[in-house]
């Protein structure tokens, strides 16, 4: 019996029986499809004997970013108010400096009638685009760019869908979504109607990814649930105790999948390709988890099983979350999946998954077993103890100290504003969390010693990662629910080196989304999947960032492009931003 046949057999059993059966039998059958050797050695660096704090500073005021998100809280406590919007870090004008886009809400009446589609009524509800100037400060260019928006918006996805060299924006919201084409002159055009990507319902996170490797980015759009502005009372019937309703009261809904036809038009194909399972999706991330050369999708669902869509390589997908052991936690329980990232944190060449959720559930960390399944690593990694009483949203793997090992940063806050009436040990406002990778499968909490910014309590939601000041250290921007945004600069001091790659596809999609980069130094190897998606309703810089520790040379850089072309660079110097173009004359692996 082959591994996948065995897993399908396990999936015919009840949930508990299947979990016990899979946990009792461990098969290690590497997939041979990738161009990288199976069983590549992990980094040779020794585990850390003690955590080493970073140093981050809040530079929001000095940066000129003055965005205030509007959630429009009401006495009716509509669920839509709790979610908050995302943020994107991307270089929209190709000047080499990252810019910032924020999605924003819209006014709600109190009460709001069923069937209503909220619309922005003034500048305080506009989405905002901030352009980074040469001096590192930002200017609001929203009106010039034409990105004010229309409705109650949530998520933002970044990708160059027409391969013209300029990244475009897809903004999700309640009641409909908008596609903005980047004109290359500092302006954007709303092409939603002619592209056919407007959708409907309550959309959250989205991802640009080439699902069929035809060189054109397709679009996967999550939807949260079937919901409307109905007056449902949740919580105790006494003053101050009314609460936001849980997702369990509302039915799930299938995502939308738009295939790029290459002429500015898209076709919705979710049912045709098997990406139509109803869920309560809040975030989506991508990676080739079984290294068969085809990109896969992970969906963080709220209060139901998580989804892992396996790419079958023929243009269709199958949902394997339960079979791969990422559908539930280590006890076989569902949780409120909210944010996610999908990268290789232990430098073994196989991408792993992190998922944030609500307090009393513990953030989920899934270590790739290299056989098509994952191990629930929350307890052995230390995340269980550190995250039990916290609620997380945006999350990213990032190497904050450039030692060659991906650490974790998380934007936190509960979704219920009066949660302390229900549980005094929990908090609505929370500080960010920073966890250092100890190189032995464990993560240690370092945020309390990593700067005053980690002692600020926010109602945080989206989080985007990128090197804003191009100093070789990864920074973050955080959005909040009904509050200000925060620009957080990484000023960690050490002698470690780094290398950042800007991949440019030619046969592959221009953004090279879905490429897998393996970088090797004398310390060992590490991997990066190129993507802008992940976190929560947010989009991060597409550049691949590597910390090199004490090494000044990357001996080899192996790139597996989505087209199938494999490309190797030799003896690349550290401490630089390097553009790498896809060689169209190279053979496929």
Phi, psi and omega in degrees: 000128178284161182305312184292325177296319178298316181295321177296323176296317178299325182292343178279347179277172172295163184303310183295316180296319180297318180298315181296320181294315181292324180289335182277340183238122179243114176252137178242092181236091181300146176276129186274002191290334187281165179278353179269143180298143175291146177072026178303138185292143175286171182304143182275359182298143181285149176302150177286141178276338178207147180294148180242110183298155171265191175216116180235145181228145177277111182246022185304307184298315181292334183284340183089002178277118184235030183291136173236116179284146181242115177260343177060062179295142180232168177290340180282346179052059175291138185301329182300335182290336189280341196281314182078166190249169184260181184218149178234139170248115181201158182260089188286338182248010175057039177262007179086003180238136182287139176249171186231133174238135176241132169277152184221164182275204180208161181292142174244136173280163185229092009275163173260128183291147175304142180088354181290144173242101184301143180234145177296137184245354182184176185302332181293343180256000181296147160294157185226138173243124178248123179267131179276126180273167182302336181273004177091353175270169185242149175236142180282115181242024186303309183296316179301320183283338182078037185244027182299327180089176186232310188247201179275104190258155183231299190248164177220133176238140184241131177183148181271088189286339180251011174055038179262005178092001179234131183284137181258168183237137170240124184245123181264159180194186177271120179095354179158157184238164182229136174253124181246120178275130178280117184279352178083002180238021181092359179240160177234149177243131176286111182246025185303310186295310183290336179277337181078030185247019185292324178064203181183171183083205182251101180265148183239260181271155177218160180220136170271125181201142179276097187288332184241012176054043176261008179088002181238135180286129173263177187225123175250125186240117177281147170238148191278306183187171172276110190214150176213170182281068175261147185273091178250126179271123174238148184094181183288148180271068172209155187307131177086353185255357176297138186234162173290139182290152178278157179297341183298340182280352188235145182285152177286171181214148182284152175286173173250139179231120183251116177277131181281117182273353175088004180233025183084003181241152181232152177238131180283121190229019187305313181291324183294326185253004175085021177252044188237021180286126180299132179216187175234066191285131175243336177205159183217140178221162187230149172185161175267086191289335180252007175053043177261007178090007181232132186286139181246168185232135173246133181242124174274112179259147181270118172061037171201181182296146175279157182247140169233110181269115179272127178281117184280354176084000180241020180092000179236166184230156172229141183274117187238025184303312179293316181296324181274358177069036174239008184282332185221180179273189184292344178261004182080019183255148173281165180210176184271077179298126185235310178234156182207155170219156191221084180217166180274106183268342184251014173056040175252003177090003182237122186293141181246170187231138169237142180224129175269158181203195184272162178304149183075010177243335181074134177293142184266128174240123181245117178270130182292124180278355179070016181227020182092000179231171181231156176252131177289102189259013183303316184287309185291337180278344184095353181293330180300310181293320185284333190249359187306319185260017183241157176239125186244150177237257179299136182214141178215140163284133174204144180268087189291335182250008176055037178268001179095007181230130183286127176262188184227134172234140189222133171271133191230154174169147172284162179267347181257119187291334179251033184301331183291340174290333179269325183211100186300342182273356179257159184230143174287308177269136181220153173282162172296161177239135175236126182238128180269137175284116183274005174072010180229023182092355182250153175237136179246142179288123179235359184299322181301335181254010188252019175127154182299335182298333179279003174251359176277133180261122182236163168263067190285150178225274183283154177214126176242144185245140176174159180274090188293320183259009176054043178254009179087006178237135184282131179250175177220155169237137185235135173258161180224163180277116179056043181198187185285162170268162182226132174255119187241117184262137177271115179239029179304132184253123171194184182258016182286153181254172186206167175207130180239130185248130171256104182273136180236114181277151176235303170283323173280174175301147188303322181283353181061023179299132184098351176293148175243125183248127174248119180247132183236133172234185176296342180277343183133198184243156173213159187232153178215129172266124181285124181196157171254350189270171179111178181088256170198112178055025189231169178223136183249168178306135183283347183293143179270121185250133178232130166275139183249001183061226182280355187279140180254359181225133166269111186295321174217147170231114182253125182244124174258104183280154179303332180292345186102350177290136175246137193222132181235132174250151183234142171051063181264128182290148180281175173061050177207158169263122186239123172277133179234117179268142177293125178279112187285348182265003180280148178286156174286152176281000000 
